[in-house]
């Protein structure tokens, strides 16, 4: 009898990871490769990806690096095409992860900073997902995983542009799911809580980590690997009847309001 765990197997599939040069993106690229997928790591500076690609290749995983700036539409289609060319197969999974944070009071947020947040977290994610959806629709299968945030599910002080961009990404996920279901493309979102990456340093610098910790029922910040289970579920055949789902991975943070 085949093991029920085999439905999580990604052998034969290919994944594209945006914002793969650090944090959750870099960790997830390694994890998806170890689960069997060929992986394309995408970032603005490909030199920051070379070491990871070399490491994965030395472990006999199929991996490549492609240049992508999600705020520059002229880089998106070439990045996707280059990834498929280098991996030698169509891409089945998009881990739509590139994002930036901005913590500031609503009345003090500058036009430039607000634009950067929406251009990256919403417009950038939108355009990368659109590219993915066009290709995946042609092949009649695919899984798009948008990386939202618990900030998109509940209000948090000083997070107006970031939270609004992630709330919009969640709404976009649901509309994409509706439109793409009949094309064989599933679209879901992860809503991580506070995960220990470079982004978390923004909270540390402002001395607000302790306050946040008090609102996490499990009383610890997450690690990038805490997202692995939900990512594998959405990426693999294990999630084949799931589309439009938004999965919090946050130690219960979204449940807690004081
Ligand atoms: P990170 O700062 O390590 O990673 C973000 C990545 O996005 C970086 O590699 C960065 O170079 C890339 N990026 C930014 N702008 C880009 C652009 N224009 N084009 C291409 N790549 C670009 O932070 P982390 O934590 O790994 O963040 C990954 C995602 O997870 C983000 O979307 C973030 O909003 C989301 N998230 C993170 C949480 C956390 O607590 N760390 C919580 C909830 C969501």
PDB file of C-alpha atoms and ligand atoms in Angstrom:
ATOM      1  CA  UNK A   1       0.000   0.000   0.000  1.00  0.00           C
ATOM      2  CA  UNK A   2       1.296   3.504  -0.827  1.00  0.00           C
ATOM      3  CA  UNK A   3       2.054   5.668   2.187  1.00  0.00           C
ATOM      4  CA  UNK A   4      -0.550   8.431   2.720  1.00  0.00           C
ATOM      5  CA  UNK A   5       2.418  10.814   3.114  1.00  0.00           C
ATOM      6  CA  UNK A   6       3.255  10.383  -0.580  1.00  0.00           C
ATOM      7  CA  UNK A   7       0.558  12.961  -1.431  1.00  0.00           C
ATOM      8  CA  UNK A   8       3.001  15.623  -0.143  1.00  0.00           C
ATOM      9  CA  UNK A   9       5.737  14.457  -2.506  1.00  0.00           C
ATOM     10  CA  UNK A  10       6.871  17.188  -4.915  1.00  0.00           C
ATOM     11  CA  UNK A  11       9.074  15.034  -7.135  1.00  0.00           C
ATOM     12  CA  UNK A  12       8.562  15.988 -10.780  1.00  0.00           C
ATOM     13  CA  UNK A  13       7.177  19.437  -9.914  1.00  0.00           C
ATOM     14  CA  UNK A  14       8.883  22.811 -10.278  1.00  0.00           C
ATOM     15  CA  UNK A  15       8.530  25.852  -8.017  1.00  0.00           C
ATOM     16  CA  UNK A  16       9.270  29.565  -8.468  1.00  0.00           C
ATOM     17  CA  UNK A  17      10.076  31.475  -5.274  1.00  0.00           C
ATOM     18  CA  UNK A  18      10.087  35.283  -5.309  1.00  0.00           C
ATOM     19  CA  UNK A  19      12.167  37.139  -2.712  1.00  0.00           C
ATOM     20  CA  UNK A  20      14.354  34.055  -2.299  1.00  0.00           C
ATOM     21  CA  UNK A  21      17.508  35.866  -1.196  1.00  0.00           C
ATOM     22  CA  UNK A  22      16.627  35.854   2.516  1.00  0.00           C
ATOM     23  CA  UNK A  23      14.216  34.851   5.265  1.00  0.00           C
ATOM     24  CA  UNK A  24      11.103  32.828   4.519  1.00  0.00           C
ATOM     25  CA  UNK A  25      11.778  32.754   0.756  1.00  0.00           C
ATOM     26  CA  UNK A  26      15.276  31.347   1.051  1.00  0.00           C
ATOM     27  CA  UNK A  27      14.245  28.799   3.665  1.00  0.00           C
ATOM     28  CA  UNK A  28      11.242  27.698   1.584  1.00  0.00           C
ATOM     29  CA  UNK A  29      13.330  27.302  -1.585  1.00  0.00           C
ATOM     30  CA  UNK A  30      15.566  24.847   0.288  1.00  0.00           C
ATOM     31  CA  UNK A  31      12.560  23.075   1.816  1.00  0.00           C
ATOM     32  CA  UNK A  32      10.720  22.665  -1.506  1.00  0.00           C
ATOM     33  CA  UNK A  33      13.914  21.318  -3.111  1.00  0.00           C
ATOM     34  CA  UNK A  34      14.304  18.771  -0.315  1.00  0.00           C
ATOM     35  CA  UNK A  35      10.646  17.778  -0.848  1.00  0.00           C
ATOM     36  CA  UNK A  36      11.577  16.910  -4.438  1.00  0.00           C
ATOM     37  CA  UNK A  37      10.730  20.010  -6.484  1.00  0.00           C
ATOM     38  CA  UNK A  38      13.031  21.690  -8.971  1.00  0.00           C
ATOM     39  CA  UNK A  39      13.353  25.277  -7.719  1.00  0.00           C
ATOM     40  CA  UNK A  40      13.865  28.681  -9.337  1.00  0.00           C
ATOM     41  CA  UNK A  41      15.055  31.261  -6.824  1.00  0.00           C
ATOM     42  CA  UNK A  42      14.132  34.790  -7.876  1.00  0.00           C
ATOM     43  CA  UNK A  43      15.497  38.040  -6.463  1.00  0.00           C
ATOM     44  CA  UNK A  44      16.770  41.472  -7.471  1.00  0.00           C
ATOM     45  CA  UNK A  45      20.415  40.523  -6.886  1.00  0.00           C
ATOM     46  CA  UNK A  46      21.110  37.053  -8.250  1.00  0.00           C
ATOM     47  CA  UNK A  47      24.630  37.060  -6.709  1.00  0.00           C
ATOM     48  CA  UNK A  48      22.882  36.679  -3.345  1.00  0.00           C
ATOM     49  CA  UNK A  49      21.287  33.467  -4.630  1.00  0.00           C
ATOM     50  CA  UNK A  50      24.380  31.818  -6.089  1.00  0.00           C
ATOM     51  CA  UNK A  51      25.577  30.162  -2.868  1.00  0.00           C
ATOM     52  CA  UNK A  52      22.167  28.597  -2.184  1.00  0.00           C
ATOM     53  CA  UNK A  53      21.829  27.380  -5.766  1.00  0.00           C
ATOM     54  CA  UNK A  54      25.337  25.857  -5.605  1.00  0.00           C
ATOM     55  CA  UNK A  55      24.507  24.193  -2.285  1.00  0.00           C
ATOM     56  CA  UNK A  56      21.268  22.705  -3.661  1.00  0.00           C
ATOM     57  CA  UNK A  57      22.974  21.494  -6.832  1.00  0.00           C
ATOM     58  CA  UNK A  58      25.730  19.858  -4.759  1.00  0.00           C
ATOM     59  CA  UNK A  59      22.932  17.895  -3.042  1.00  0.00           C
ATOM     60  CA  UNK A  60      21.683  16.848  -6.507  1.00  0.00           C
ATOM     61  CA  UNK A  61      18.634  19.110  -6.484  1.00  0.00           C
ATOM     62  CA  UNK A  62      17.627  20.922  -9.653  1.00  0.00           C
ATOM     63  CA  UNK A  63      17.948  24.658  -8.902  1.00  0.00           C
ATOM     64  CA  UNK A  64      18.556  27.956 -10.691  1.00  0.00           C
ATOM     65  CA  UNK A  65      18.681  31.685  -9.951  1.00  0.00           C
ATOM     66  CA  UNK A  66      16.788  34.318 -11.956  1.00  0.00           C
ATOM     67  CA  UNK A  67      16.676  38.098 -11.695  1.00  0.00           C
ATOM     68  CA  UNK A  68      13.336  39.567 -10.639  1.00  0.00           C
ATOM     69  CA  UNK A  69      12.276  42.948  -9.309  1.00  0.00           C
ATOM     70  CA  UNK A  70       8.555  42.600  -8.628  1.00  0.00           C
ATOM     71  CA  UNK A  71       8.133  46.393  -8.905  1.00  0.00           C
ATOM     72  CA  UNK A  72       9.567  46.358 -12.437  1.00  0.00           C
ATOM     73  CA  UNK A  73       7.094  44.595 -14.755  1.00  0.00           C
ATOM     74  CA  UNK A  74       9.738  44.312 -17.497  1.00  0.00           C
ATOM     75  CA  UNK A  75      11.619  41.748 -15.363  1.00  0.00           C
ATOM     76  CA  UNK A  76       8.659  39.428 -14.626  1.00  0.00           C
ATOM     77  CA  UNK A  77       7.993  37.607 -17.895  1.00  0.00           C
ATOM     78  CA  UNK A  78      11.743  37.173 -18.644  1.00  0.00           C
ATOM     79  CA  UNK A  79      12.290  35.774 -15.122  1.00  0.00           C
ATOM     80  CA  UNK A  80       9.520  33.210 -15.569  1.00  0.00           C
ATOM     81  CA  UNK A  81      10.702  32.235 -19.060  1.00  0.00           C
ATOM     82  CA  UNK A  82      14.325  31.956 -17.894  1.00  0.00           C
ATOM     83  CA  UNK A  83      13.288  29.810 -14.906  1.00  0.00           C
ATOM     84  CA  UNK A  84      11.344  27.381 -17.107  1.00  0.00           C
ATOM     85  CA  UNK A  85      14.219  27.301 -19.601  1.00  0.00           C
ATOM     86  CA  UNK A  86      16.879  26.628 -16.952  1.00  0.00           C
ATOM     87  CA  UNK A  87      14.805  24.005 -15.118  1.00  0.00           C
ATOM     88  CA  UNK A  88      13.706  22.458 -18.421  1.00  0.00           C
ATOM     89  CA  UNK A  89      10.059  22.092 -17.400  1.00  0.00           C
ATOM     90  CA  UNK A  90       6.914  24.156 -16.784  1.00  0.00           C
ATOM     91  CA  UNK A  91       6.535  25.641 -13.309  1.00  0.00           C
ATOM     92  CA  UNK A  92       3.731  24.168 -11.194  1.00  0.00           C
ATOM     93  CA  UNK A  93       4.101  26.144  -7.943  1.00  0.00           C
ATOM     94  CA  UNK A  94       4.494  29.865  -7.254  1.00  0.00           C
ATOM     95  CA  UNK A  95       5.584  30.872  -3.739  1.00  0.00           C
ATOM     96  CA  UNK A  96       4.668  34.558  -4.092  1.00  0.00           C
ATOM     97  CA  UNK A  97       6.744  35.859  -1.230  1.00  0.00           C
ATOM     98  CA  UNK A  98       8.624  39.108  -2.029  1.00  0.00           C
ATOM     99  CA  UNK A  99       7.529  41.798   0.392  1.00  0.00           C
ATOM    100  CA  UNK A 100       8.569  44.814   2.429  1.00  0.00           C
ATOM    101  CA  UNK A 101       7.402  46.206   5.766  1.00  0.00           C
ATOM    102  CA  UNK A 102       6.845  49.754   7.018  1.00  0.00           C
ATOM    103  CA  UNK A 103       5.987  50.501  10.630  1.00  0.00           C
ATOM    104  CA  UNK A 104       4.868  54.090  11.168  1.00  0.00           C
ATOM    105  CA  UNK A 105       1.881  56.013  12.475  1.00  0.00           C
ATOM    106  CA  UNK A 106      -0.836  56.572   9.864  1.00  0.00           C
ATOM    107  CA  UNK A 107      -0.477  60.361   9.941  1.00  0.00           C
ATOM    108  CA  UNK A 108       3.303  60.163   9.407  1.00  0.00           C
ATOM    109  CA  UNK A 109       3.461  57.697   6.499  1.00  0.00           C
ATOM    110  CA  UNK A 110       5.088  59.357   3.494  1.00  0.00           C
ATOM    111  CA  UNK A 111       3.771  59.041  -0.061  1.00  0.00           C
ATOM    112  CA  UNK A 112       7.052  57.446  -1.155  1.00  0.00           C
ATOM    113  CA  UNK A 113       7.033  54.832   1.596  1.00  0.00           C
ATOM    114  CA  UNK A 114       3.348  54.000   1.088  1.00  0.00           C
ATOM    115  CA  UNK A 115       3.973  53.609  -2.665  1.00  0.00           C
ATOM    116  CA  UNK A 116       6.885  51.263  -1.999  1.00  0.00           C
ATOM    117  CA  UNK A 117       4.694  49.054   0.186  1.00  0.00           C
ATOM    118  CA  UNK A 118       1.794  48.845  -2.270  1.00  0.00           C
ATOM    119  CA  UNK A 119       4.069  48.575  -5.323  1.00  0.00           C
ATOM    120  CA  UNK A 120       5.865  45.572  -3.792  1.00  0.00           C
ATOM    121  CA  UNK A 121       3.335  43.761  -1.599  1.00  0.00           C
ATOM    122  CA  UNK A 122       0.250  44.261  -3.745  1.00  0.00           C
ATOM    123  CA  UNK A 123       1.044  45.336  -7.310  1.00  0.00           C
ATOM    124  CA  UNK A 124       4.239  43.256  -7.409  1.00  0.00           C
ATOM    125  CA  UNK A 125       2.546  40.149  -6.030  1.00  0.00           C
ATOM    126  CA  UNK A 126      -0.393  40.758  -8.415  1.00  0.00           C
ATOM    127  CA  UNK A 127       1.794  40.947 -11.527  1.00  0.00           C
ATOM    128  CA  UNK A 128       3.934  37.915 -10.607  1.00  0.00           C
ATOM    129  CA  UNK A 129       0.779  35.892  -9.874  1.00  0.00           C
ATOM    130  CA  UNK A 130      -0.726  37.033 -13.185  1.00  0.00           C
ATOM    131  CA  UNK A 131       2.349  35.809 -15.073  1.00  0.00           C
ATOM    132  CA  UNK A 132       2.166  32.493 -13.206  1.00  0.00           C
ATOM    133  CA  UNK A 133      -1.574  32.114 -13.823  1.00  0.00           C
ATOM    134  CA  UNK A 134      -1.194  32.698 -17.573  1.00  0.00           C
ATOM    135  CA  UNK A 135       1.410  29.951 -17.888  1.00  0.00           C
ATOM    136  CA  UNK A 136      -0.268  27.546 -15.460  1.00  0.00           C
ATOM    137  CA  UNK A 137      -3.636  27.957 -17.232  1.00  0.00           C
ATOM    138  CA  UNK A 138      -1.994  26.905 -20.483  1.00  0.00           C
ATOM    139  CA  UNK A 139      -0.711  23.743 -18.803  1.00  0.00           C
ATOM    140  CA  UNK A 140      -4.027  23.173 -16.986  1.00  0.00           C
ATOM    141  CA  UNK A 141      -2.486  22.896 -13.540  1.00  0.00           C
ATOM    142  CA  UNK A 142      -0.732  24.926 -10.875  1.00  0.00           C
ATOM    143  CA  UNK A 143      -0.688  26.115  -7.295  1.00  0.00           C
ATOM    144  CA  UNK A 144      -0.161  29.755  -6.368  1.00  0.00           C
ATOM    145  CA  UNK A 145       0.658  30.499  -2.729  1.00  0.00           C
ATOM    146  CA  UNK A 146       0.423  34.180  -1.839  1.00  0.00           C
ATOM    147  CA  UNK A 147       2.316  35.178   1.285  1.00  0.00           C
ATOM    148  CA  UNK A 148      -0.026  37.519   3.119  1.00  0.00           C
ATOM    149  CA  UNK A 149       0.209  38.211   6.872  1.00  0.00           C
ATOM    150  CA  UNK A 150      -1.803  38.133  10.073  1.00  0.00           C
ATOM    151  CA  UNK A 151      -1.652  41.945   9.619  1.00  0.00           C
ATOM    152  CA  UNK A 152      -4.008  41.440   6.690  1.00  0.00           C
ATOM    153  CA  UNK A 153      -6.539  39.658   8.915  1.00  0.00           C
ATOM    154  CA  UNK A 154      -6.651  42.014  11.894  1.00  0.00           C
ATOM    155  CA  UNK A 155      -5.811  45.635  12.623  1.00  0.00           C
ATOM    156  CA  UNK A 156      -2.457  46.468  14.163  1.00  0.00           C
ATOM    157  CA  UNK A 157      -1.211  49.940  15.124  1.00  0.00           C
ATOM    158  CA  UNK A 158       1.385  51.586  12.846  1.00  0.00           C
ATOM    159  CA  UNK A 159       0.736  48.995  10.164  1.00  0.00           C
ATOM    160  CA  UNK A 160      -1.724  50.912   7.960  1.00  0.00           C
ATOM    161  CA  UNK A 161      -0.052  50.552   4.558  1.00  0.00           C
ATOM    162  CA  UNK A 162       1.490  47.129   5.271  1.00  0.00           C
ATOM    163  CA  UNK A 163      -1.743  45.723   6.748  1.00  0.00           C
ATOM    164  CA  UNK A 164      -3.877  47.189   3.956  1.00  0.00           C
ATOM    165  CA  UNK A 165      -1.540  45.746   1.298  1.00  0.00           C
ATOM    166  CA  UNK A 166      -1.755  42.277   2.872  1.00  0.00           C
ATOM    167  CA  UNK A 167      -5.557  42.493   3.355  1.00  0.00           C
ATOM    168  CA  UNK A 168      -5.835  43.359  -0.326  1.00  0.00           C
ATOM    169  CA  UNK A 169      -3.590  40.413  -1.211  1.00  0.00           C
ATOM    170  CA  UNK A 170      -5.966  38.114   0.697  1.00  0.00           C
ATOM    171  CA  UNK A 171      -8.940  39.504  -1.241  1.00  0.00           C
ATOM    172  CA  UNK A 172      -6.999  39.135  -4.475  1.00  0.00           C
ATOM    173  CA  UNK A 173      -6.274  35.495  -3.553  1.00  0.00           C
ATOM    174  CA  UNK A 174      -9.992  34.777  -3.292  1.00  0.00           C
ATOM    175  CA  UNK A 175     -10.867  36.454  -6.591  1.00  0.00           C
ATOM    176  CA  UNK A 176      -8.017  34.656  -8.351  1.00  0.00           C
ATOM    177  CA  UNK A 177      -9.233  31.372  -6.868  1.00  0.00           C
ATOM    178  CA  UNK A 178     -12.711  32.000  -8.297  1.00  0.00           C
ATOM    179  CA  UNK A 179     -11.459  32.876 -11.757  1.00  0.00           C
ATOM    180  CA  UNK A 180      -8.796  30.199 -12.076  1.00  0.00           C
ATOM    181  CA  UNK A 181     -10.443  27.109 -10.562  1.00  0.00           C
ATOM    182  CA  UNK A 182     -11.774  25.857 -13.891  1.00  0.00           C
ATOM    183  CA  UNK A 183      -8.324  26.273 -15.435  1.00  0.00           C
ATOM    184  CA  UNK A 184      -6.852  23.816 -12.927  1.00  0.00           C
ATOM    185  CA  UNK A 185      -5.001  26.545 -11.014  1.00  0.00           C
ATOM    186  CA  UNK A 186      -5.448  26.682  -7.226  1.00  0.00           C
ATOM    187  CA  UNK A 187      -4.763  29.930  -5.375  1.00  0.00           C
ATOM    188  CA  UNK A 188      -4.368  30.088  -1.603  1.00  0.00           C
ATOM    189  CA  UNK A 189      -2.703  32.367   0.938  1.00  0.00           C
ATOM    190  CA  UNK A 190      -0.610  31.905   4.032  1.00  0.00           C
ATOM    191  CA  UNK A 191      -1.022  34.488   6.789  1.00  0.00           C
ATOM    192  CA  UNK A 192       2.103  34.180   8.942  1.00  0.00           C
ATOM    193  CA  UNK A 193       2.358  35.841  12.331  1.00  0.00           C
ATOM    194  CA  UNK A 194       5.707  37.130  13.585  1.00  0.00           C
ATOM    195  CA  UNK A 195       8.410  35.005  12.006  1.00  0.00           C
ATOM    196  CA  UNK A 196      12.063  35.500  12.943  1.00  0.00           C
ATOM    197  CA  UNK A 197      13.681  36.972   9.820  1.00  0.00           C
ATOM    198  CA  UNK A 198      15.326  40.288   8.873  1.00  0.00           C
ATOM    199  CA  UNK A 199      11.811  41.751   8.783  1.00  0.00           C
ATOM    200  CA  UNK A 200      11.390  41.016  12.467  1.00  0.00           C
ATOM    201  CA  UNK A 201      14.366  43.309  13.176  1.00  0.00           C
ATOM    202  CA  UNK A 202      12.053  46.253  12.445  1.00  0.00           C
ATOM    203  CA  UNK A 203      10.012  45.312  15.525  1.00  0.00           C
ATOM    204  CA  UNK A 204      13.122  44.760  17.666  1.00  0.00           C
ATOM    205  CA  UNK A 205      14.549  48.184  16.733  1.00  0.00           C
ATOM    206  CA  UNK A 206      11.339  49.859  17.877  1.00  0.00           C
ATOM    207  CA  UNK A 207      11.290  47.931  21.152  1.00  0.00           C
ATOM    208  CA  UNK A 208       7.782  46.580  20.533  1.00  0.00           C
ATOM    209  CA  UNK A 209       8.635  42.875  20.539  1.00  0.00           C
ATOM    210  CA  UNK A 210       7.539  42.301  24.155  1.00  0.00           C
ATOM    211  CA  UNK A 211       4.108  43.801  23.493  1.00  0.00           C
ATOM    212  CA  UNK A 212       3.671  41.577  20.459  1.00  0.00           C
ATOM    213  CA  UNK A 213       4.768  38.465  22.368  1.00  0.00           C
ATOM    214  CA  UNK A 214       2.006  39.057  24.933  1.00  0.00           C
ATOM    215  CA  UNK A 215      -0.559  38.723  22.120  1.00  0.00           C
ATOM    216  CA  UNK A 216       0.778  35.384  20.893  1.00  0.00           C
ATOM    217  CA  UNK A 217      -1.081  32.616  22.750  1.00  0.00           C
ATOM    218  CA  UNK A 218       1.770  30.131  22.094  1.00  0.00           C
ATOM    219  CA  UNK A 219       4.248  32.680  23.567  1.00  0.00           C
ATOM    220  CA  UNK A 220       6.947  32.346  20.951  1.00  0.00           C
ATOM    221  CA  UNK A 221       7.810  33.932  17.629  1.00  0.00           C
ATOM    222  CA  UNK A 222       7.722  31.630  14.628  1.00  0.00           C
ATOM    223  CA  UNK A 223      10.649  30.291  12.621  1.00  0.00           C
ATOM    224  CA  UNK A 224      10.541  30.098   8.813  1.00  0.00           C
ATOM    225  CA  UNK A 225      10.319  26.293   9.173  1.00  0.00           C
ATOM    226  CA  UNK A 226       7.012  26.683  11.047  1.00  0.00           C
ATOM    227  CA  UNK A 227       5.465  27.465   7.647  1.00  0.00           C
ATOM    228  CA  UNK A 228       6.679  24.217   6.037  1.00  0.00           C
ATOM    229  CA  UNK A 229       3.612  22.087   6.782  1.00  0.00           C
ATOM    230  CA  UNK A 230       1.100  24.589   5.420  1.00  0.00           C
ATOM    231  CA  UNK A 231       3.306  25.329   2.398  1.00  0.00           C
ATOM    232  CA  UNK A 232       3.650  21.643   1.523  1.00  0.00           C
ATOM    233  CA  UNK A 233      -0.097  21.154   1.931  1.00  0.00           C
ATOM    234  CA  UNK A 234      -0.880  23.960  -0.508  1.00  0.00           C
ATOM    235  CA  UNK A 235       1.932  23.135  -2.943  1.00  0.00           C
ATOM    236  CA  UNK A 236       1.269  19.407  -3.265  1.00  0.00           C
ATOM    237  CA  UNK A 237      -1.552  17.093  -4.239  1.00  0.00           C
ATOM    238  CA  UNK A 238      -2.445  16.928  -0.542  1.00  0.00           C
ATOM    239  CA  UNK A 239      -4.200  20.275  -1.076  1.00  0.00           C
ATOM    240  CA  UNK A 240      -5.798  19.340  -4.392  1.00  0.00           C
ATOM    241  CA  UNK A 241      -9.350  20.314  -3.276  1.00  0.00           C
ATOM    242  CA  UNK A 242      -8.243  23.567  -1.618  1.00  0.00           C
ATOM    243  CA  UNK A 243      -8.540  26.920  -3.324  1.00  0.00           C
ATOM    244  CA  UNK A 244      -9.252  30.383  -1.930  1.00  0.00           C
ATOM    245  CA  UNK A 245      -8.119  29.324   1.551  1.00  0.00           C
ATOM    246  CA  UNK A 246      -6.276  31.692   3.864  1.00  0.00           C
ATOM    247  CA  UNK A 247      -4.279  29.803   6.452  1.00  0.00           C
ATOM    248  CA  UNK A 248      -2.981  31.633   9.536  1.00  0.00           C
ATOM    249  CA  UNK A 249       0.360  30.255  10.780  1.00  0.00           C
ATOM    250  CA  UNK A 250       0.822  32.456  13.803  1.00  0.00           C
ATOM    251  CA  UNK A 251       0.760  30.606  17.139  1.00  0.00           C
ATOM    252  CA  UNK A 252      -2.851  31.751  17.558  1.00  0.00           C
ATOM    253  CA  UNK A 253      -1.988  35.461  17.305  1.00  0.00           C
ATOM    254  CA  UNK A 254      -4.946  36.341  15.109  1.00  0.00           C
ATOM    255  CA  UNK A 255      -7.334  35.079  17.818  1.00  0.00           C
ATOM    256  CA  UNK A 256      -5.934  37.378  20.466  1.00  0.00           C
ATOM    257  CA  UNK A 257      -7.001  41.000  20.778  1.00  0.00           C
ATOM    258  CA  UNK A 258      -5.604  42.009  24.179  1.00  0.00           C
TER     259      UNK A 258
HETATM  260  P1  LIG B   1      12.780  39.293   4.329  1.00  0.00           P
HETATM  261  O1  LIG B   1      12.990  40.766   4.341  1.00  0.00           O
HETATM  262  O2  LIG B   1      13.893  38.416   4.768  1.00  0.00           O
HETATM  263  O3  LIG B   1      12.339  38.801   2.875  1.00  0.00           O
HETATM  264  C1  LIG B   1      11.678  39.588   1.941  1.00  0.00           C
HETATM  265  C2  LIG B   1      12.299  39.288   0.604  1.00  0.00           C
HETATM  266  O4  LIG B   1      11.598  40.008  -0.421  1.00  0.00           O
HETATM  267  C3  LIG B   1      13.774  39.735   0.561  1.00  0.00           C
HETATM  268  O5  LIG B   1      14.560  38.695   0.035  1.00  0.00           O
HETATM  269  C4  LIG B   1      13.739  40.925  -0.376  1.00  0.00           C
HETATM  270  O6  LIG B   1      14.944  41.110  -1.087  1.00  0.00           O
HETATM  271  C5  LIG B   1      12.570  40.541  -1.282  1.00  0.00           C
HETATM  272  N1  LIG B   1      12.056  41.706  -2.011  1.00  0.00           N
HETATM  273  C6  LIG B   1      11.660  42.893  -1.506  1.00  0.00           C
HETATM  274  N2  LIG B   1      11.317  43.721  -2.515  1.00  0.00           N
HETATM  275  C7  LIG B   1      11.498  43.032  -3.665  1.00  0.00           C
HETATM  276  C8  LIG B   1      11.334  43.339  -5.034  1.00  0.00           C
HETATM  277  N3  LIG B   1      10.937  44.565  -5.444  1.00  0.00           N
HETATM  278  N4  LIG B   1      11.580  42.389  -5.949  1.00  0.00           N
HETATM  279  C9  LIG B   1      12.026  41.152  -5.574  1.00  0.00           C
HETATM  280  N5  LIG B   1      12.229  40.808  -4.288  1.00  0.00           N
HETATM  281  C10 LIG B   1      11.964  41.744  -3.353  1.00  0.00           C
HETATM  282  O7  LIG B   1      11.486  39.031   5.196  1.00  0.00           O
HETATM  283  P2  LIG B   1      10.574  37.728   5.348  1.00  0.00           P
HETATM  284  O8  LIG B   1      10.104  37.766   6.719  1.00  0.00           O
HETATM  285  O9  LIG B   1      11.250  36.537   4.833  1.00  0.00           O
HETATM  286  O10 LIG B   1       9.341  38.117   4.398  1.00  0.00           O
HETATM  287  C11 LIG B   1       8.860  37.277   3.366  1.00  0.00           C
HETATM  288  C12 LIG B   1       7.377  37.528   3.177  1.00  0.00           C
HETATM  289  O11 LIG B   1       6.674  37.109   4.334  1.00  0.00           O
HETATM  290  C13 LIG B   1       7.004  38.999   2.958  1.00  0.00           C
HETATM  291  O12 LIG B   1       6.003  39.100   1.976  1.00  0.00           O
HETATM  292  C14 LIG B   1       6.459  39.413   4.302  1.00  0.00           C
HETATM  293  O13 LIG B   1       5.562  40.485   4.216  1.00  0.00           O
HETATM  294  C15 LIG B   1       5.791  38.130   4.741  1.00  0.00           C
HETATM  295  N6  LIG B   1       5.562  38.033   6.173  1.00  0.00           N
HETATM  296  C16 LIG B   1       6.622  38.055   7.050  1.00  0.00           C
HETATM  297  C17 LIG B   1       6.379  37.997   8.409  1.00  0.00           C
HETATM  298  C18 LIG B   1       7.487  38.026   9.437  1.00  0.00           C
HETATM  299  O14 LIG B   1       7.170  38.177  10.634  1.00  0.00           O
HETATM  300  N7  LIG B   1       8.741  37.853   9.072  1.00  0.00           N
HETATM  301  C19 LIG B   1       5.008  37.915   8.919  1.00  0.00           C
HETATM  302  C20 LIG B   1       3.990  37.893   7.918  1.00  0.00           C
HETATM  303  C21 LIG B   1       4.273  37.952   6.590  1.00  0.00           C
END
